[in-house]
XYZ file of C-alpha atoms in Angstrom:
574
model
C 31.622 33.214 8.944
C 28.892 30.571 9.106
C 27.979 28.054 6.418
C 24.668 28.235 4.573
C 24.984 25.208 2.300
C 23.027 26.883 -0.517
C 25.929 27.757 -2.808
C 25.938 26.050 -6.201
C 29.135 24.563 -7.530
C 29.262 27.168 -10.305
C 28.923 30.000 -7.795
C 31.599 28.510 -5.539
C 34.025 27.963 -8.408
C 33.581 31.605 -9.429
C 34.213 32.742 -5.858
C 37.386 30.663 -5.666
C 38.566 31.939 -9.035
C 37.939 35.535 -7.978
C 40.233 34.981 -4.992
C 43.223 33.173 -6.543
C 42.793 33.543 -10.314
C 41.755 30.954 -12.879
C 45.296 29.547 -13.228
C 45.178 28.392 -9.615
C 41.768 26.698 -9.635
C 42.114 23.270 -11.236
C 39.078 21.200 -12.172
C 40.252 19.075 -15.116
C 40.736 15.410 -14.203
C 44.295 15.242 -15.513
C 45.284 18.595 -14.035
C 44.094 17.526 -10.580
C 45.616 14.033 -10.679
C 48.868 15.062 -8.982
C 46.866 16.346 -5.990
C 43.952 13.943 -5.597
C 46.025 10.748 -5.943
C 48.170 9.807 -2.955
C 51.927 9.271 -3.119
C 51.494 5.607 -2.201
C 47.746 5.072 -1.690
C 44.383 6.829 -1.846
C 42.480 8.631 -4.596
C 39.136 10.345 -5.092
C 37.248 13.046 -6.933
C 37.369 16.738 -6.075
C 35.291 19.741 -7.052
C 38.506 21.686 -7.446
C 42.122 21.966 -6.404
C 42.731 25.533 -5.229
C 46.215 26.985 -4.739
C 46.264 30.279 -2.816
C 49.303 32.503 -3.169
C 49.025 34.322 0.165
C 47.807 33.492 3.654
C 44.941 35.940 3.206
C 43.920 34.158 0.000
C 44.013 30.873 1.930
C 41.624 32.363 4.500
C 39.316 33.681 1.780
C 39.268 30.310 -0.041
C 38.570 28.534 3.232
C 35.827 30.989 4.131
C 34.084 30.458 0.787
C 34.301 26.670 1.003
C 33.035 26.535 4.603
C 30.192 28.951 3.852
C 29.205 26.713 0.929
C 29.190 23.635 3.211
C 31.905 21.808 1.290
C 34.535 19.440 2.622
C 38.034 20.915 2.798
C 41.130 18.726 2.546
C 44.380 20.524 3.277
C 47.423 19.364 1.356
C 51.030 20.514 1.326
C 53.450 18.244 -0.542
C 51.290 15.104 -0.903
C 54.176 12.867 0.128
C 52.296 10.918 2.790
C 52.321 7.121 2.788
C 48.830 6.437 4.145
C 46.604 8.583 1.914
C 45.956 11.117 4.663
C 46.031 14.260 2.510
C 43.931 13.151 -0.460
C 40.301 12.089 -0.883
C 39.683 8.393 -0.351
C 36.954 7.094 -2.627
C 33.877 8.960 -3.777
C 31.409 8.234 -0.987
C 31.522 11.614 0.753
C 28.201 13.377 1.414
C 29.556 16.737 0.182
C 31.837 17.863 -2.599
C 35.542 18.173 -1.780
C 37.645 21.300 -2.181
C 41.311 20.353 -1.991
C 43.329 23.308 -0.739
C 46.945 22.972 -1.858
C 49.459 25.126 -0.006
C 52.437 24.505 -2.311
C 52.745 28.203 -3.212
C 53.010 29.325 0.431
C 56.649 28.453 1.018
C 57.882 31.050 3.510
C 60.332 30.367 6.352
C 60.968 33.145 8.885
C 63.738 33.129 11.489
C 62.870 34.225 15.013
C 64.876 34.400 18.229
C 68.116 34.696 16.214
C 67.429 31.466 14.345
C 66.873 29.391 17.466
C 63.290 29.121 16.260
C 61.501 29.421 12.931
C 58.016 30.265 11.739
C 57.026 28.109 8.798
C 54.156 28.854 6.431
C 51.939 26.022 5.093
C 53.992 25.088 2.034
C 57.450 25.312 3.607
C 59.386 22.113 2.945
C 61.893 20.403 5.197
C 64.468 20.790 2.450
C 63.874 24.557 2.234
C 64.057 24.833 6.015
C 67.292 22.859 6.127
C 68.849 25.164 3.510
C 67.684 28.266 5.388
C 69.264 27.093 8.640
C 72.529 25.768 7.186
C 74.372 29.119 7.163
C 73.548 29.468 10.867
C 75.037 26.065 11.703
C 71.617 24.823 12.743
C 69.156 22.239 11.456
C 65.443 21.391 11.729
C 63.753 18.624 13.674
C 64.174 16.181 10.768
C 66.986 15.804 8.260
C 67.309 13.477 5.247
C 64.382 11.065 4.901
C 61.132 12.897 4.173
C 62.932 16.118 3.282
C 64.229 14.475 0.125
C 60.823 14.114 -1.477
C 59.696 17.616 -0.612
C 57.728 16.817 2.532
C 56.325 19.858 4.297
C 57.158 21.080 7.769
C 53.500 21.499 8.708
C 52.682 18.021 7.425
C 55.229 16.597 9.825
C 53.660 18.426 12.759
C 50.128 17.362 11.767
C 51.183 13.731 11.502
C 53.423 13.420 14.590
C 56.248 12.502 12.209
C 59.159 10.989 14.071
C 62.158 10.833 11.806
C 65.556 9.279 12.386
C 67.018 11.571 15.034
C 67.056 9.886 18.428
C 67.267 13.036 20.539
C 64.275 14.881 19.079
C 61.260 12.598 19.069
C 58.062 13.336 17.160
C 57.516 16.672 15.454
C 55.630 18.727 18.019
C 54.689 22.292 18.796
C 52.176 24.149 20.913
C 52.675 27.325 18.866
C 50.466 27.526 15.798
C 48.152 29.793 13.824
C 45.111 27.918 12.554
C 41.468 28.142 11.523
C 38.799 26.001 13.125
C 35.132 25.398 12.337
C 33.176 25.577 15.560
C 30.198 23.409 16.450
C 27.762 26.084 15.267
C 29.455 26.178 11.859
C 31.340 29.443 12.369
C 34.909 29.743 11.102
C 37.411 31.196 13.554
C 41.090 32.133 13.223
C 43.073 31.161 16.332
C 46.462 32.782 16.937
C 48.435 30.610 19.335
C 51.681 31.338 17.493
C 53.022 33.426 20.374
C 53.522 36.431 18.114
C 51.510 39.652 18.428
C 50.109 40.295 14.945
C 46.868 42.225 15.476
C 43.232 41.355 15.914
C 41.460 40.674 12.613
C 42.214 37.791 10.234
C 43.150 40.274 7.535
C 45.659 42.053 9.777
C 47.102 38.915 11.355
C 47.600 37.051 8.087
C 48.951 39.996 6.105
C 51.456 40.953 8.785
C 52.656 37.377 9.157
C 52.952 36.918 5.389
C 55.114 40.042 5.153
C 57.145 39.332 8.290
C 55.786 42.607 9.669
C 56.654 42.090 13.321
C 59.620 42.922 15.561
C 61.513 40.830 18.125
C 59.486 42.356 20.958
C 56.310 40.981 19.338
C 57.640 37.421 19.717
C 56.490 36.103 23.079
C 58.687 33.557 24.835
C 57.650 33.607 28.485
C 54.862 31.049 28.979
C 54.195 30.991 25.230
C 54.322 27.198 24.948
C 56.721 24.544 23.716
C 58.090 24.472 20.174
C 59.465 20.907 20.331
C 59.118 17.742 22.391
C 61.722 18.384 25.086
C 60.708 15.257 27.048
C 61.683 12.704 24.459
C 65.394 12.386 25.187
C 64.647 11.211 28.741
C 61.746 9.087 27.510
C 63.785 7.114 24.977
C 66.579 6.421 27.488
C 64.215 4.368 29.633
C 65.071 1.076 27.943
C 63.247 -0.987 30.570
C 59.882 0.710 30.099
C 57.080 -1.616 29.024
C 55.608 0.875 26.538
C 56.770 2.284 23.180
C 58.859 5.442 23.078
C 56.606 7.146 20.533
C 53.532 6.398 18.492
C 50.958 8.364 16.544
C 48.049 8.126 18.987
C 50.002 8.976 22.151
C 47.607 11.369 23.930
C 50.499 13.224 25.574
C 51.656 14.430 22.151
C 48.294 15.542 20.739
C 47.897 19.306 21.030
C 45.957 21.540 18.620
C 48.034 21.435 15.410
C 50.299 18.627 16.642
C 48.759 15.354 15.519
C 45.755 17.122 13.979
C 45.946 15.169 10.675
C 44.243 17.890 8.673
C 41.351 18.461 11.104
C 42.402 22.113 11.341
C 43.423 24.555 8.617
C 46.996 25.560 9.489
C 48.508 28.890 8.487
C 51.825 28.685 10.357
C 53.726 26.827 13.059
C 56.622 27.935 15.228
C 59.359 25.386 15.902
C 62.687 25.042 17.636
C 65.872 24.548 15.632
C 68.953 22.631 16.749
C 72.752 23.020 16.554
C 74.388 20.993 13.821
C 77.153 18.940 15.430
C 80.251 17.233 14.019
C 79.554 13.509 13.979
C 80.912 10.096 13.043
C 79.157 7.015 11.635
C 79.817 3.431 12.696
C 78.575 0.565 10.529
C 77.640 -2.533 12.529
C 76.782 -5.962 11.154
C 75.646 -9.099 12.961
C 73.978 -12.451 12.464
C 72.674 -12.373 16.024
C 69.951 -9.752 16.694
C 70.880 -9.822 20.377
C 74.103 -7.998 19.471
C 72.114 -5.026 18.188
C 69.867 -5.176 21.247
C 72.843 -4.912 23.588
C 74.362 -2.052 21.577
C 71.056 -0.178 21.665
C 70.469 -0.663 25.365
C 74.007 0.284 26.387
C 74.298 3.411 24.257
C 70.854 4.710 25.198
C 71.350 4.134 28.899
C 75.086 4.708 29.388
C 76.388 7.116 26.743
C 76.868 10.627 28.230
C 74.772 12.081 25.406
C 72.297 10.209 23.251
C 73.403 8.960 19.837
C 72.222 11.155 16.969
C 70.747 8.299 14.932
C 70.597 4.519 14.907
C 69.047 3.053 11.753
C 68.368 -0.638 11.168
C 68.440 -2.473 7.817
C 67.721 -6.169 7.280
C 69.644 -7.910 4.499
C 66.550 -8.324 2.276
C 65.742 -4.629 2.601
C 69.396 -3.909 1.799
C 69.158 -5.917 -1.416
C 65.817 -4.505 -2.598
C 66.988 -0.993 -1.762
C 70.283 -1.425 -3.590
C 68.533 -2.514 -6.776
C 65.189 -0.714 -6.740
C 66.167 2.432 -4.849
C 69.263 3.088 -6.933
C 67.771 5.953 -8.961
C 66.670 7.771 -5.800
C 70.119 7.296 -4.289
C 71.919 8.555 -7.405
C 69.574 11.510 -7.888
C 70.203 12.774 -4.361
C 73.897 11.877 -4.393
C 74.613 13.691 -7.656
C 72.068 16.528 -7.699
C 71.024 17.070 -4.081
C 67.715 16.855 -2.282
C 66.293 20.033 -3.852
C 65.914 18.282 -7.212
C 63.884 15.335 -5.928
C 60.467 17.062 -5.723
C 60.940 18.307 -9.291
C 61.740 14.798 -10.445
C 58.603 13.470 -8.738
C 56.507 16.139 -10.470
C 57.907 15.261 -13.887
C 57.367 11.562 -13.249
C 53.749 12.205 -12.202
C 53.008 14.111 -15.398
C 54.592 11.442 -17.594
C 52.714 8.691 -15.744
C 49.449 10.589 -16.230
C 50.054 10.778 -19.986
C 50.661 7.043 -20.333
C 47.773 6.162 -18.014
C 45.424 7.952 -20.418
C 46.606 5.410 -22.971
C 45.937 2.542 -20.560
C 49.639 2.023 -19.759
C 50.495 2.021 -16.072
C 53.962 2.178 -14.528
C 55.845 3.057 -17.732
C 58.334 5.401 -16.067
C 59.093 2.912 -13.302
C 59.844 0.117 -15.748
C 61.986 2.332 -17.988
C 63.962 3.771 -15.072
C 64.466 0.338 -13.570
C 65.694 -1.122 -16.848
C 68.320 1.625 -16.953
C 69.312 1.110 -13.302
C 69.783 -2.622 -13.848
C 72.724 -2.050 -16.204
C 74.560 0.305 -13.850
C 77.134 -0.999 -11.357
C 76.545 -0.921 -7.611
C 76.666 2.540 -6.115
C 77.503 1.438 -2.558
C 80.983 1.530 -0.973
C 82.908 -1.761 -0.937
C 83.074 -2.164 2.847
C 79.303 -1.778 3.119
C 78.715 -4.339 0.353
C 81.139 -6.720 2.068
C 79.124 -6.482 5.295
C 76.006 -7.361 3.336
C 77.668 -10.641 2.307
C 78.616 -11.542 5.866
C 75.768 -10.255 8.029
C 71.977 -10.428 8.059
C 71.350 -7.456 10.382
C 72.842 -3.997 9.836
C 72.904 -0.983 12.157
C 73.946 2.508 11.079
C 75.064 4.426 14.165
C 75.742 8.168 14.124
C 77.170 9.809 17.255
C 78.350 13.327 18.004
C 82.111 13.560 18.199
C 82.053 14.427 21.889
C 80.922 10.815 22.498
C 83.061 9.265 19.754
C 85.747 7.825 22.037
C 83.238 6.319 24.465
C 81.269 4.749 21.615
C 84.350 3.338 19.918
C 85.659 1.910 23.205
C 82.355 0.148 23.919
C 82.085 -1.344 20.415
C 85.689 -2.552 20.493
C 85.159 -4.231 23.856
C 81.789 -5.730 22.951
C 82.800 -7.246 19.609
C 86.337 -8.233 20.619
C 85.353 -11.806 21.559
C 82.300 -12.313 19.335
C 82.196 -14.070 15.987
C 78.540 -13.143 15.398
C 79.188 -9.525 14.444
C 81.651 -6.724 13.799
C 81.828 -2.992 13.095
C 83.896 -0.429 11.271
C 84.227 3.327 11.559
C 83.062 4.993 8.350
C 84.890 7.730 6.548
C 82.745 10.742 5.582
C 81.750 9.327 2.186
C 80.858 5.899 3.568
C 78.785 7.391 6.373
C 76.864 9.690 4.030
C 76.148 6.897 1.557
C 75.137 4.433 4.267
C 72.371 6.758 5.482
C 71.371 7.687 1.949
C 70.993 3.984 1.160
C 68.793 3.617 4.229
C 66.535 6.382 2.928
C 66.386 4.944 -0.592
C 65.069 1.666 0.816
C 61.884 3.442 1.908
C 60.584 3.756 -1.660
C 62.131 0.611 -3.096
C 59.109 -1.624 -2.520
C 56.964 0.701 -4.624
C 59.406 0.430 -7.517
C 59.544 -3.353 -7.114
C 55.752 -3.508 -7.357
C 55.646 -1.436 -10.532
C 58.448 -3.446 -12.125
C 56.782 -6.788 -11.300
C 53.072 -6.137 -11.775
C 52.456 -9.621 -13.142
C 53.530 -11.287 -9.888
C 52.805 -8.602 -7.253
C 49.328 -7.776 -5.991
C 50.364 -4.833 -3.827
C 52.393 -3.720 -0.806
C 51.305 -3.911 2.807
C 53.290 -1.142 4.496
C 53.306 -0.889 8.287
C 55.225 1.294 10.676
C 55.162 -0.029 14.211
C 56.444 0.939 17.637
C 57.648 -1.846 19.875
C 57.912 -1.562 23.639
C 61.182 -0.044 24.806
C 62.057 -3.185 26.783
C 61.125 -5.643 24.012
C 64.157 -7.787 23.199
C 62.215 -10.007 20.779
C 62.110 -7.471 17.935
C 62.713 -9.840 15.000
C 59.335 -10.802 13.568
C 58.320 -14.414 12.921
C 55.249 -14.927 10.726
C 53.023 -18.011 10.538
C 53.693 -20.279 7.537
C 50.331 -19.477 5.959
C 51.275 -15.775 5.869
C 54.825 -16.420 4.664
C 53.401 -18.292 1.657
C 51.512 -15.169 0.556
C 54.561 -12.872 0.639
C 57.307 -12.474 -1.966
C 59.634 -10.263 0.090
C 59.649 -8.753 3.576
C 61.518 -5.480 4.012
C 62.435 -4.601 7.597
C 64.148 -1.277 8.335
C 63.653 1.577 10.762
C 64.676 3.768 13.658
C 66.194 1.096 15.849
C 67.078 3.143 18.912
C 63.484 4.413 19.124
C 62.275 0.835 18.469
C 60.241 2.074 15.507
C 60.237 -0.264 12.506
C 59.018 0.084 8.946
C 57.807 -3.248 7.596
C 56.948 -3.502 3.894
C 55.456 -6.787 2.695
C 55.410 -7.374 -1.070
C 52.302 -9.518 -1.497
C 51.850 -12.214 -4.152
C 49.379 -11.800 -6.995
C 45.889 -12.862 -6.002
C 46.348 -12.271 -2.260
C 44.044 -9.696 -0.660
C 46.370 -6.998 0.769
C 43.723 -5.625 3.128
C 43.102 -9.064 4.593
C 46.860 -9.506 4.955
C 47.134 -6.161 6.734
C 44.351 -7.041 9.155
C 46.063 -10.343 9.953
C 49.255 -8.370 10.609
C 47.377 -6.108 13.003
C 46.260 -9.122 15.016
C 49.871 -10.270 15.370
C 50.998 -6.792 16.367
C 48.261 -6.534 18.977
C 49.558 -9.800 20.428
C 53.019 -8.245 20.692
C 51.554 -5.136 22.356
C 52.968 -2.960 19.606
C 51.506 0.427 18.686
C 50.766 1.373 15.086
C 51.163 3.549 13.194
C 54.301 4.702 14.932
C 55.043 7.947 13.119
C 52.817 8.245 10.055
C 49.333 9.660 9.871
C 46.648 6.994 10.322
C 45.455 8.201 6.918
C 42.781 5.990 5.429
C 44.694 2.754 6.130
C 44.741 2.530 9.920
C 41.861 2.733 12.391
C 42.139 5.716 14.720
C 42.053 4.515 18.297
C 39.385 6.064 20.553
C 41.645 8.739 22.052
C 42.820 9.846 18.618
C 39.316 9.768 17.089
C 38.076 11.814 20.036
C 40.850 14.345 19.478
C 39.824 14.684 15.831
C 36.191 15.253 16.761
C 37.136 17.845 19.384
C 39.147 19.782 16.802
C 36.509 19.526 14.069
C 33.007 19.025 15.518
C 31.256 19.581 12.166
C 33.546 17.126 10.313
C 34.400 19.711 7.685
C 38.118 18.953 7.421
C 39.444 15.668 6.022
C 36.432 13.482 6.901
C 36.975 9.741 7.140
C 40.512 9.946 8.424
C 41.361 6.901 10.526
C 38.186 5.085 9.373
C 36.004 7.655 11.134
C 32.751 8.940 9.673
C 32.752 10.840 6.375
C 29.367 12.375 7.167
C 28.540 15.982 8.024
C 28.508 16.372 11.804
C 30.027 12.881 12.218
C 26.774 11.113 11.309
C 23.600 10.538 13.214
C 24.797 8.667 16.258
C 28.197 7.925 17.654
C 30.309 9.893 15.210
C 32.400 6.974 14.047
C 31.696 4.290 11.482
C 32.662 0.697 12.270
């Protein structure tokens, strides 16, 4: 189908309503708020939020929007941190149709559960629950899954996660729609499953799981995960990062596409769930953690499962301002978190209509402040003694080797120590690490009078970089209230949240940070979509333009052009 650009908004809205029903076409400003306002940043107007209930409805909605020459922004869970799945401002040259896939939640097991096919709205939490009875797990566990993040969103954004062995979310097996250079819409089946020839047949059969094992192609079908990463991350002397968003070797059709295609399904590998043990390491000398990282990556018979870093300041802010997230997951499980976020969004919208921002955050925080600490005593004791904390999870087949190394290494050092966690301590240590990720947002809302905003970076340092502790110039330190450092230490990927003082320009601060990072030869973003915060580097911007030559999908991503056809000249605004 080719666009004509002559469709009025009234005609298009009627077409969309005819496809999905009036209840699933939202146009009211308050009704659309949850979708057009980013989880952390980004907001803009939309013509409508449309929520198809089947893959065929998604195709029909997409066909109508493309034929009407409208922008299409695909959105699953809207949990991104860089505004990459919402409009950004109101300076687009066409109206925006936001296509929400939240109703399309299917997960299908293939190859006896060794792989899965996930539909657009499938969440990591749902996938994890589906695989649990099989003793298997998805590419990512904990972290993003807790706030309802989608599987397809992770693939589109090269999401990395905390698991050392698995690298960025990646697949070469996907079913997607693409707008060609001549404006025609095409459905591309690279899923490696024989489903028929027409869009109607392919999408209906996939929706209904109407295919047999012999229809699933495995020979030469393509990869369903990044099987190179385990060797890549072991090379601790390499002068380049282990993983980063714009790595050309990990950009392939849906993988890294950042919404420049309309995805209908991806096929992914799953992984055995292994018995494991957690060690908690503390030190006042960052070189201790460097030596632990380098030894275990290079010498352990099998890679550690996870190695998560927490700085003392991040520990403190997370303990106080991430407490509600921790308790919600600890007491009710991850499945309840997306519901809680939805309720909070609706309550916030009500109070914002009255000119009152951040009411829920301040009320929740006031309640959390009167509750005792939720962290185990040994972990809190390490906070008192050590500035740097490392959470190390290893499979039990490497437990003895890991324990022996740690005992030998720390036996004659006063700078650090470790202990072997029991099951409860290990679970809570990693849950605390996750809760830190949203703590800066809560701090900002609870201290609006003194906080301008948050500058949130995720960076990838070179694998051989021993100087991983950041030192900022005095003039930058003066503009910052708190610095939160945490991240995936064994991958050398760090999340750095800077809580900026009132009156300081956060964008200027971020640009100054970029200059420092360029001097350190770091890559950024490391595992999040460039969204509308980061500038897409030439290779990444070129990939976007190759996928979407008409600039129909998610224009402006990575500070590229928002204009139809990428503008009049070079296709990228500067």
